[in-house]
Tab-separated table of C-alpha atoms in Angstrom:
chain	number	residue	atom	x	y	z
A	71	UNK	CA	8.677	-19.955	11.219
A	72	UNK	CA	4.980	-20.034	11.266
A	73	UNK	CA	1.788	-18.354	9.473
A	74	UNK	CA	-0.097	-16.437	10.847
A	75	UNK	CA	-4.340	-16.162	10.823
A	76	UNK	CA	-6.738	-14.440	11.596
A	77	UNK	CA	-10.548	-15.639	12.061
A	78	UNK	CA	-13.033	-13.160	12.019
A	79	UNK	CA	-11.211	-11.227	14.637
A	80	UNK	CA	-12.371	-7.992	16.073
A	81	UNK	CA	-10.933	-4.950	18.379
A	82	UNK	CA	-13.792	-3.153	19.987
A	83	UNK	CA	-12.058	-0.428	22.885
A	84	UNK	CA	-14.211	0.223	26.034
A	85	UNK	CA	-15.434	3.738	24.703
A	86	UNK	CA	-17.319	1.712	22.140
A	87	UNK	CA	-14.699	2.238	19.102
A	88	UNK	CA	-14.326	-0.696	16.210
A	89	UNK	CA	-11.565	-0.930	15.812
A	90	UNK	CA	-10.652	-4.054	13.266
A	91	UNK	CA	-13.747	-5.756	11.763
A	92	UNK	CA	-14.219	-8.986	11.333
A	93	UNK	CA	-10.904	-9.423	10.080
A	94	UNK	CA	-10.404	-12.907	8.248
A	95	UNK	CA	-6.263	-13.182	6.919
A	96	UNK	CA	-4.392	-16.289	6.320
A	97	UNK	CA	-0.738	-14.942	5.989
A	98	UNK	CA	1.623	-17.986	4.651
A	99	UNK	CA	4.315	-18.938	6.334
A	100	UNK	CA	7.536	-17.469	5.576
A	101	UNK	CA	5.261	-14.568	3.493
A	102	UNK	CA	6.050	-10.722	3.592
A	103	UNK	CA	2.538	-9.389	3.844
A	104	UNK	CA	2.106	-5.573	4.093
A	105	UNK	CA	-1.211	-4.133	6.082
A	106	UNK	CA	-1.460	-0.968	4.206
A	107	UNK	CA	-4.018	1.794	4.827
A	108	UNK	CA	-5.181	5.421	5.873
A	109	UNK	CA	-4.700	6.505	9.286
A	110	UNK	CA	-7.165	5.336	11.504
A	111	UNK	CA	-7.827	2.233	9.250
A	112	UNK	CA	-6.844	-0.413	12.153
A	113	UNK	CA	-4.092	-1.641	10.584
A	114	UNK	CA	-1.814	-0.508	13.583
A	115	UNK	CA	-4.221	-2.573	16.048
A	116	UNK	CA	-4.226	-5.670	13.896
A	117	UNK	CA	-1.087	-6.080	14.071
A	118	UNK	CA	-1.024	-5.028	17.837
A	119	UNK	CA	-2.998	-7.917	18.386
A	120	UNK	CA	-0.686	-10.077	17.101
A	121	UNK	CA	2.117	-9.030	19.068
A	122	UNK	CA	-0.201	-9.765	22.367
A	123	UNK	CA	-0.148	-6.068	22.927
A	124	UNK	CA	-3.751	-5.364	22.029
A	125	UNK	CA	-6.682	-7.743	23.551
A	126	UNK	CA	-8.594	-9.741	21.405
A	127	UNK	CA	-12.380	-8.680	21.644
A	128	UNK	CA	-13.823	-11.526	19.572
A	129	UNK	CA	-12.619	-14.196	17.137
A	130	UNK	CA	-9.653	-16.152	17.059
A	131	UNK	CA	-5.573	-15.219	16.346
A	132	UNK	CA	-3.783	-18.010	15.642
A	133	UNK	CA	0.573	-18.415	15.289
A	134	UNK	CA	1.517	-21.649	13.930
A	135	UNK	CA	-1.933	-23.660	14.584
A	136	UNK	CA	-2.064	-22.652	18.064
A	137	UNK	CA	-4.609	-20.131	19.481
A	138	UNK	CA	-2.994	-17.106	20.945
A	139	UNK	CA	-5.705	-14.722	22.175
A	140	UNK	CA	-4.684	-15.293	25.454
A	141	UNK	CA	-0.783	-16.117	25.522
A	142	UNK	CA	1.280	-13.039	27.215
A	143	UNK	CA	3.149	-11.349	24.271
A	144	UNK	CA	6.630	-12.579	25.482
A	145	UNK	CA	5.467	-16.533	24.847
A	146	UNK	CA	4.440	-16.114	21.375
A	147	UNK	CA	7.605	-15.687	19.549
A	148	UNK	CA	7.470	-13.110	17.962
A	149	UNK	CA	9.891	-10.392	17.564
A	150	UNK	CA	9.134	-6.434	16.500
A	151	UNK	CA	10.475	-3.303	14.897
A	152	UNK	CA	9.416	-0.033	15.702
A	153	UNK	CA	8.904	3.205	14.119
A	154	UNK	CA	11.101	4.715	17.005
A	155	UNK	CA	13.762	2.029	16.937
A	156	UNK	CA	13.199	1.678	20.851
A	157	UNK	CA	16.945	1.334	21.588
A	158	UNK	CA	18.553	1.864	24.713
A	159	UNK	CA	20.712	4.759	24.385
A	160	UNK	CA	23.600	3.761	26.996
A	161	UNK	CA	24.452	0.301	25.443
A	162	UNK	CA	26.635	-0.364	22.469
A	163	UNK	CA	25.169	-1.429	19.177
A	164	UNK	CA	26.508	-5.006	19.909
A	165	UNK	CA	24.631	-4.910	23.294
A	166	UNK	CA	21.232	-3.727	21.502
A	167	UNK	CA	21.122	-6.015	19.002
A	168	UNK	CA	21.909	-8.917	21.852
A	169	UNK	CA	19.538	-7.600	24.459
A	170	UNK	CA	16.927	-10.099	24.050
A	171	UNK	CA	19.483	-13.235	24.061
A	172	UNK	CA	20.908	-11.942	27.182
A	173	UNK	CA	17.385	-11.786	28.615
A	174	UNK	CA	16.883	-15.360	27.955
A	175	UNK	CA	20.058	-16.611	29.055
A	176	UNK	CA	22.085	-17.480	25.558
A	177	UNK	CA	25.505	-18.160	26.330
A	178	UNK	CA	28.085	-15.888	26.116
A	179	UNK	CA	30.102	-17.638	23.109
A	180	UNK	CA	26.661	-18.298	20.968
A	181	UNK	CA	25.342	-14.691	21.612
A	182	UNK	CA	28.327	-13.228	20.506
A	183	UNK	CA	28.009	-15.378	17.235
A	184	UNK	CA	24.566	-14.481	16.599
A	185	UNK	CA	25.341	-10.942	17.136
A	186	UNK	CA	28.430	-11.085	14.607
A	187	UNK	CA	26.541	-13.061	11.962
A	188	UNK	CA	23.219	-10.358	12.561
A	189	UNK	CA	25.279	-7.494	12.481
A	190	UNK	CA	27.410	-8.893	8.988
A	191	UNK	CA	23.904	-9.118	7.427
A	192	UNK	CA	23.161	-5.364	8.217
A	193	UNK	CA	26.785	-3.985	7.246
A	194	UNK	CA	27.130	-3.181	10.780
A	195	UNK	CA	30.478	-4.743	11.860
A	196	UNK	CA	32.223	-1.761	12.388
A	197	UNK	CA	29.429	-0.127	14.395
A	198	UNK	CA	29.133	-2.985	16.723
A	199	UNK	CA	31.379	-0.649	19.504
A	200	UNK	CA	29.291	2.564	19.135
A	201	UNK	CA	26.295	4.108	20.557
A	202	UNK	CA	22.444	4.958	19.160
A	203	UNK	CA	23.455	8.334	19.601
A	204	UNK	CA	26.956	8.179	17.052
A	205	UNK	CA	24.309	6.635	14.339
A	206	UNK	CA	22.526	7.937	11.280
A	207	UNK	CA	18.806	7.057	11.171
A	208	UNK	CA	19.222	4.345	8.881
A	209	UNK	CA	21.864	2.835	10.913
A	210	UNK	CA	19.877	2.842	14.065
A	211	UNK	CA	16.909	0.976	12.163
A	212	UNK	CA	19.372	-1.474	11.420
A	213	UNK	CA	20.235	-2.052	14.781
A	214	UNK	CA	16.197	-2.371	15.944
A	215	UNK	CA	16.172	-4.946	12.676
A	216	UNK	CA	19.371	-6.740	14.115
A	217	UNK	CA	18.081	-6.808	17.612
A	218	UNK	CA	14.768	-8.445	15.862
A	219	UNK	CA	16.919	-10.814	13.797
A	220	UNK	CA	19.333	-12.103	16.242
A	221	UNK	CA	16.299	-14.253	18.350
A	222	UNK	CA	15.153	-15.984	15.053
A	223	UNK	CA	11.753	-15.594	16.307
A	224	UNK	CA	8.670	-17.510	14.069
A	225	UNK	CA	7.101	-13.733	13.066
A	226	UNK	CA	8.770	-10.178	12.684
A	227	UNK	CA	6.205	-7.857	12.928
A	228	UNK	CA	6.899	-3.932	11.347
A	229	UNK	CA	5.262	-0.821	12.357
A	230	UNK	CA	5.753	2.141	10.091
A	231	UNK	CA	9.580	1.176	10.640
A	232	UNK	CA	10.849	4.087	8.347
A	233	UNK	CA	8.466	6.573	8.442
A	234	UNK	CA	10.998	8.562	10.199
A	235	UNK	CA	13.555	8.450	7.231
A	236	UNK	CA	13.931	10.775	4.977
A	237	UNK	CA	13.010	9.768	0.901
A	238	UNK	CA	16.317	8.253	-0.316
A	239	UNK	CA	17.255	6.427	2.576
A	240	UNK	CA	13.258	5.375	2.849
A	241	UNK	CA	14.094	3.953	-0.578
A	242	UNK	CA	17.192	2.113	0.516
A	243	UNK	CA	16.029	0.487	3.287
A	244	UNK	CA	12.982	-0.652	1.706
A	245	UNK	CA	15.198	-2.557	-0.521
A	246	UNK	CA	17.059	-3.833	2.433
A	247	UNK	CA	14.203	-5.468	4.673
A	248	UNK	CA	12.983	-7.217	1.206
A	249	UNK	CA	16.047	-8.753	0.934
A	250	UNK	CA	17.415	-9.458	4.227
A	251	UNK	CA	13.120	-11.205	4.560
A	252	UNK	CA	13.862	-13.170	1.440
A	253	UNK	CA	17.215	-14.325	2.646
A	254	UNK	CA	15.665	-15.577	6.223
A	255	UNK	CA	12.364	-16.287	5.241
A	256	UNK	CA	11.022	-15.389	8.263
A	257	UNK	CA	6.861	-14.848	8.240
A	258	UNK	CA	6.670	-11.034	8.315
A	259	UNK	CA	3.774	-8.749	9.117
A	260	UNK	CA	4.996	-4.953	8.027
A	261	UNK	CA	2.684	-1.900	8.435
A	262	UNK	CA	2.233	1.197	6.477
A	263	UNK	CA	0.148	3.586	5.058
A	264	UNK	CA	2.539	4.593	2.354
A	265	UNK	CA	0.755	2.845	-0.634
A	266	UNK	CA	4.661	3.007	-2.405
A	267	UNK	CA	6.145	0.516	0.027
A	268	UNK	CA	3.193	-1.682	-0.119
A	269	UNK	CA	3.731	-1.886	-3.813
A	270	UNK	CA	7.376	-2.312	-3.553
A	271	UNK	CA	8.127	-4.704	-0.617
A	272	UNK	CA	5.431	-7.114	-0.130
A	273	UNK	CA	4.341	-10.565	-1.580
A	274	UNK	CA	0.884	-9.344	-0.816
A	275	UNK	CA	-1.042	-6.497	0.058
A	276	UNK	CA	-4.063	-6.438	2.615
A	277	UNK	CA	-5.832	-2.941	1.905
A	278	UNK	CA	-7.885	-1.634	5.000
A	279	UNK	CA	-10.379	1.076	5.320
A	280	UNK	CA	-12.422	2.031	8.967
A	281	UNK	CA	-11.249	-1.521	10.425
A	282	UNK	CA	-12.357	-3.662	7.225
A	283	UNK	CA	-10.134	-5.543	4.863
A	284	UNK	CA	-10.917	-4.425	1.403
A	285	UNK	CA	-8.855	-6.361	-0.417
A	286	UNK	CA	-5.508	-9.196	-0.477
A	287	UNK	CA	-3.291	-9.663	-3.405
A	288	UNK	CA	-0.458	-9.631	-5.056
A	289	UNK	CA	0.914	-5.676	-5.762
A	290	UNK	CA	0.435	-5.973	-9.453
A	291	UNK	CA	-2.504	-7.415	-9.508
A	292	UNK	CA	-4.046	-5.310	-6.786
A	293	UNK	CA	-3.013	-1.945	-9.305
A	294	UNK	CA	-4.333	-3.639	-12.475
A	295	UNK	CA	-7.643	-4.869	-10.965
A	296	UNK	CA	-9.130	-2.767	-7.794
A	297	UNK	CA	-12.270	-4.307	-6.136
A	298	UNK	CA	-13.930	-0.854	-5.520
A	299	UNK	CA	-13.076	2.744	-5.701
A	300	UNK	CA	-11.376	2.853	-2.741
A	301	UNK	CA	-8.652	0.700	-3.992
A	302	UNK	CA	-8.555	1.865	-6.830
A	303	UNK	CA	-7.976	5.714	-5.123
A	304	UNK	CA	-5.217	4.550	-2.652
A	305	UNK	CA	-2.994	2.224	-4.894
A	306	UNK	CA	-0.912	3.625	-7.485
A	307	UNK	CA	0.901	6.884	-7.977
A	308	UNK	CA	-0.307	9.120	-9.076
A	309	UNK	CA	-3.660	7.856	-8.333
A	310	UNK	CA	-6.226	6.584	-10.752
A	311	UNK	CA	-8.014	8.943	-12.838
A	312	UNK	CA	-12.088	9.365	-11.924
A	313	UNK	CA	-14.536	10.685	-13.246
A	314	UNK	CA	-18.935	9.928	-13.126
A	315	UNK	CA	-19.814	8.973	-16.968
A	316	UNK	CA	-22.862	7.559	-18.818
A	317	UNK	CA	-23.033	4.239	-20.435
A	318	UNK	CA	-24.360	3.913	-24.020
A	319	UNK	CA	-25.310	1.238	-26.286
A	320	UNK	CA	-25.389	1.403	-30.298
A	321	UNK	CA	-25.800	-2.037	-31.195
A	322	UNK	CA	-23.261	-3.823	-30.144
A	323	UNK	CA	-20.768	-0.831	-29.618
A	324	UNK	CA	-20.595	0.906	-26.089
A	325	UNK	CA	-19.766	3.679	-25.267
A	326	UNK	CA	-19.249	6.413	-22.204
A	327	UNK	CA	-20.245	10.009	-22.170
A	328	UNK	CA	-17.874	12.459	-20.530
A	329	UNK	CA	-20.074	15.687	-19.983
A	330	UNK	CA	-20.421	16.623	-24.080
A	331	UNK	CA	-17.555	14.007	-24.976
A	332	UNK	CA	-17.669	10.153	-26.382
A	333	UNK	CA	-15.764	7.388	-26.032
A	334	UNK	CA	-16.143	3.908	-27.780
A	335	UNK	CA	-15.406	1.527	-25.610
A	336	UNK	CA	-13.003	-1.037	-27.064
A	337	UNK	CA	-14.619	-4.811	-27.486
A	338	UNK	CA	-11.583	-5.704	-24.838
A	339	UNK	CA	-13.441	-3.880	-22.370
A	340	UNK	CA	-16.491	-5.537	-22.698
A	341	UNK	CA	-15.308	-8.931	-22.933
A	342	UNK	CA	-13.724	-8.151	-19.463
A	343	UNK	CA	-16.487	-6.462	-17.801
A	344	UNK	CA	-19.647	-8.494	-18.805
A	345	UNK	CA	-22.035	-7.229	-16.475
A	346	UNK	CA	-21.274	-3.238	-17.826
A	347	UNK	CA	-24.687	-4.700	-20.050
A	348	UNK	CA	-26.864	-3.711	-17.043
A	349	UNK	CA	-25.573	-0.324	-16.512
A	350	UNK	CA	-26.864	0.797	-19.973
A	351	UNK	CA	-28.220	4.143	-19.886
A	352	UNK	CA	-26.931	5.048	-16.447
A	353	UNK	CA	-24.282	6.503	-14.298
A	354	UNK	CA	-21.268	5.114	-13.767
A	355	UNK	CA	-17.767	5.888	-12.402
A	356	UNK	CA	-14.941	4.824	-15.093
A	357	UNK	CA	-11.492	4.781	-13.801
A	358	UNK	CA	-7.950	5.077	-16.214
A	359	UNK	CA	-4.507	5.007	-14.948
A	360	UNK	CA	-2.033	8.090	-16.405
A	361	UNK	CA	-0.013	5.301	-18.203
A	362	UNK	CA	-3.197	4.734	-20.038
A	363	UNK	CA	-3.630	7.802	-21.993
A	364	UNK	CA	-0.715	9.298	-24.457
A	365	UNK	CA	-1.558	12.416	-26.422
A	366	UNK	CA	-3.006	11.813	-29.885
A	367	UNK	CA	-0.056	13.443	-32.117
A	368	UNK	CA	1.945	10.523	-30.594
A	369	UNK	CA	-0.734	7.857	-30.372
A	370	UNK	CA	-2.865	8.820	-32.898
A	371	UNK	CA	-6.745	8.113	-32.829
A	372	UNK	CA	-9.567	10.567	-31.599
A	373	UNK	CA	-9.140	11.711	-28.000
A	374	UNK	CA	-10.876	13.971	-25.446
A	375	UNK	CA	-10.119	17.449	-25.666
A	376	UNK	CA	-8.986	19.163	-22.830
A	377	UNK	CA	-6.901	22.074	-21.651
A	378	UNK	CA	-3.140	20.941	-20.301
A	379	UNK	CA	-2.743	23.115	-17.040
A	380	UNK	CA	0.371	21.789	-15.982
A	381	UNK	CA	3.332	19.803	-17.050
A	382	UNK	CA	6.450	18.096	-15.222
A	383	UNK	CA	9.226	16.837	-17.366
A	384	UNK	CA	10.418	13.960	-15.592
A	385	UNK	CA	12.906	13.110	-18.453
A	386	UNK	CA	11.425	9.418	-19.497
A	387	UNK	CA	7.755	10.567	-19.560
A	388	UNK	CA	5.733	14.092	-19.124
A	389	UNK	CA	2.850	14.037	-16.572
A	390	UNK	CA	0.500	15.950	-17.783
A	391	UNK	CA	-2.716	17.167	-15.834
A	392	UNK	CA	-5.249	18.587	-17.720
A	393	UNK	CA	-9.074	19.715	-16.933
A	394	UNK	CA	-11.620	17.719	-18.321
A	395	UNK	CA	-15.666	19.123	-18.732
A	396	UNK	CA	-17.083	16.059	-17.021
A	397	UNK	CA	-19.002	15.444	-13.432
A	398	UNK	CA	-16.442	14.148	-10.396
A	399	UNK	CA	-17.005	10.914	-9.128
A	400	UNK	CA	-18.491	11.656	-5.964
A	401	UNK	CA	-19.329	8.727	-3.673
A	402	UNK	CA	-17.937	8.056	-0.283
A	403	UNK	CA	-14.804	6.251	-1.539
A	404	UNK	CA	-13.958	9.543	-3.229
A	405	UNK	CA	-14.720	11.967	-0.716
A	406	UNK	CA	-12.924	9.689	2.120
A	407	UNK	CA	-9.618	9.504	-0.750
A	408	UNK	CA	-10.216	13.191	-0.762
A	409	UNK	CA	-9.806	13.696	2.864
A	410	UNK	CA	-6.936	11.653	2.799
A	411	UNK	CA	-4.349	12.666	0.095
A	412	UNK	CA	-6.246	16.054	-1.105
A	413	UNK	CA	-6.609	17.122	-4.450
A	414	UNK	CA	-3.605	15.351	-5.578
A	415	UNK	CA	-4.894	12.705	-4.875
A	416	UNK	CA	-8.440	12.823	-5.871
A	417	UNK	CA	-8.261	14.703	-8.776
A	418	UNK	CA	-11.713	14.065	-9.556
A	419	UNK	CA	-13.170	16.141	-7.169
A	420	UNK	CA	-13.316	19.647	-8.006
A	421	UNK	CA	-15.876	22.311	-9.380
A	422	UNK	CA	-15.120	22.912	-12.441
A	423	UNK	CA	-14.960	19.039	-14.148
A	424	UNK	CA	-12.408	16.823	-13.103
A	425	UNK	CA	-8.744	16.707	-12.992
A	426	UNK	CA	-6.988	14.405	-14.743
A	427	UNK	CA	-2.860	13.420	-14.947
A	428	UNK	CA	-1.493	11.295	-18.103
A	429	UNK	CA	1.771	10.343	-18.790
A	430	UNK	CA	2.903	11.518	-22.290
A	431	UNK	CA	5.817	10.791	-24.511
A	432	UNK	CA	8.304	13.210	-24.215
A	433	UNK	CA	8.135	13.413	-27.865
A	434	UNK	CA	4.823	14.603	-27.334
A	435	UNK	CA	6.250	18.243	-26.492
A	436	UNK	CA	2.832	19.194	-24.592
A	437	UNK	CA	3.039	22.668	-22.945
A	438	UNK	CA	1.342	24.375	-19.995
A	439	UNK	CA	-2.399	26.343	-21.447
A	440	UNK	CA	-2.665	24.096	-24.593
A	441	UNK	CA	-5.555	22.788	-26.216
A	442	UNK	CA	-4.967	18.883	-25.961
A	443	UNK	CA	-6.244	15.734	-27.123
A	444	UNK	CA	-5.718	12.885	-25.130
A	445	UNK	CA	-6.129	9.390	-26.902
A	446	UNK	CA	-7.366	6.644	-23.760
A	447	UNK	CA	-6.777	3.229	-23.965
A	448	UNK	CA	-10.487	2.231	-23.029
A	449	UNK	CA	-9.388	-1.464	-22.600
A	450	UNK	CA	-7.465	-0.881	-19.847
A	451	UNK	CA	-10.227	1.286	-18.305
A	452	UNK	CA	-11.792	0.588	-15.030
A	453	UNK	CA	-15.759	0.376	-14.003
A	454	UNK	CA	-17.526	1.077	-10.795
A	455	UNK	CA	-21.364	1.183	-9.472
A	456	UNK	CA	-21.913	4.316	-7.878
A	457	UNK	CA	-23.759	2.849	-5.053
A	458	UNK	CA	-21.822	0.545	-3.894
A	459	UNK	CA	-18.167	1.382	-5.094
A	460	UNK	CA	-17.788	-1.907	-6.563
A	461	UNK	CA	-16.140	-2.859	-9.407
A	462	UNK	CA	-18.360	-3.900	-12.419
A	463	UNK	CA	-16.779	-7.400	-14.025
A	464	UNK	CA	-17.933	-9.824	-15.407
């Protein structure tokens, strides 16, 4: 095992693209670290780079202390999964999860070990006989995770590994890696730009947008405090609520205006977000998570009114969205989120206020075309400067 860094490294291709920029990552070793991101974001060509299968144009990559810009991708030890499995279609699964100990020579009696003991970890002893072709998806990505297993290389490296699953086994075998990781505790690099495996698999998340890290932390705390919009946009599901607002001061209350509605800020809020004292008087973008806001027959309190345009009953909660009279948050976070997920996921942006989603008690009965108030927890609420998309803190 090994970690795995890299110093201000950057991909530039010969047409002049950017690739990564300046990317500066220590990943631990024996961490799970998930490069999440749009398409595009160069979170495919980071980890490219590692691998030795992508050049690096500046800066240093570095595997266990030692400097492998230019070490040929088979000396770096380093073993990966792909989104198409890559399996070789006229050999047994016992032979594809072996290949690479073959290549290098392993004994006959200690490869058929490591295949047995690989292939026990993945419930695939009684596949061990068959072909790719007499597999389910799920099965097959086993077999690419056996073959990566089975050398006990110092990094695994993932690309989009189960994007070609469909939901419930996507769910299953993002429990699986996690474990099987935990149980070897093998450094592992895994790419995705499904925000919901991020969130679910890693021990951190590095964030990318147009080739530059945005942010590296742990899931939660990544959800509960977003550097800038953009983060703020792509983690979580549904997405966080935005919307442009006015700050206010009366004294020592705040307070945000939301088109012709009010809210007092709770003292919580500014105790956690000192510097909201300069914004006084001027735009801002607030941000509140659904989980945030409960309607007030069930909460209680004053709320914004709004008009509840659609309801799901999920059973354990209702997710409510509902139109709000109040200006979109319209900055180039937003409009790149936009581009990116749509209007579900920038519910912000449309012409006629902004879009909001809360979940509700069931209790709270709410039904499609009423006349709502929603109660907000304003100290969990978020703050951003509209010119730079940075979070306002303390």
């Amino acid at each position: 095992m090994a970690d795995v860094v890299f110093d201000r490294v950057n991909k530039v291709y010969d047409n002049g693209f950017h690739a990564v920029r300046d990317l500066s990552l220590d990943i631990a070793d024996g961490e799970f670290l998930v490069l999440v991101g749009p398409s595009g974001c160069g979170k495919s060509t980071a980890l490219r780079m590692v691998a030795g299968l992508e050049d690096v144009s500046s800066g240093e990559m570095r595997i266990g202390g030692r400097v492998v810009n230019t070490v040929p991708s088979k000396d770096r030890d380093i073993a990966m999964v792909f989104q198409s499995y890559a399996l070789y279609p006229h050999l047994t699964v016992a032979e594809n999860i072996g290949y690479g100990l073959r290549i290098r020579k392993t004994p006959k009696d200690e490869m058929d070990r490591l295949v047995r003991e690989a292939a026990a970890k993945l419930d695939l002893t009684e596949y061990l006989e068959r072909r790719p072709k007499q597999l389910s998806g799920g099965q097959r990505q086993r077999v690419a995770m056996g073959r990566a297993i089975v050398r006990r290389p110092q990094v695994f490296l993932m690309d989009e590994p189960l994007s070609n699953l469909d939901a419930k086994l996507r769910g299953q075998m993002r429990t699986e890696i996690a474990q099987i990781q935990r149980d070897l505790g093998t450094t592992t690099i895994y790419v995705t730009h499904d925000q919901v495996e991020a969130m679910t698999m890693g021990d951190r998340i590095a964030l990318m947008k147009r080739g530059v890290l945005q942010q590296v932390a742990e899931p939660q705390h990544m959800y509960e405090n977003p550097d800038n919009i953009f983060v703020a946009g792509f983690i979580g599901s549904p997405p966080m609520n935005m919307a442009t607002a006015r700050l206010d001061r009366d004294g020592d209350r705040y307070s945000v205006k939301l088109g012709q509605q009010t809210l007092q800020l709770a003292p919580e809020a500014l105790a956690a977000h000192a510097r909201l004292a300069d914004y006084v008087g001027r735009d801002i973008v607030i941000g509140i998570r659904s989980e945030d806001m409960e309607d007030s027959r069930v909460k209680g309190g004053e709320g914004l009114r709004a008009t509840a345009n659609l309801v799901e009953a999920l059973g354990s909660e209702l997710m409510v969205y509902f139109t709000l009279d109040a200006r979109p948050a319209e900055t180039e976070d937003t409009k790149l989120l936009q581009s990116e997920h749509g209007d579900t996921a920038a519910r912000s942006l449309v012409t006629d206020g902004v879009r909001w989603v809360a979940s509700f008690a069931p209790r709270a009965h709410t039904r499609p075309g009423e006349q709502i108030q929603v109660t907000v927890d304003t100290s969990r609420m978020h703050f951003f400067d509209p010119e730079t998309s940075q979070a306002i803190r303390s």
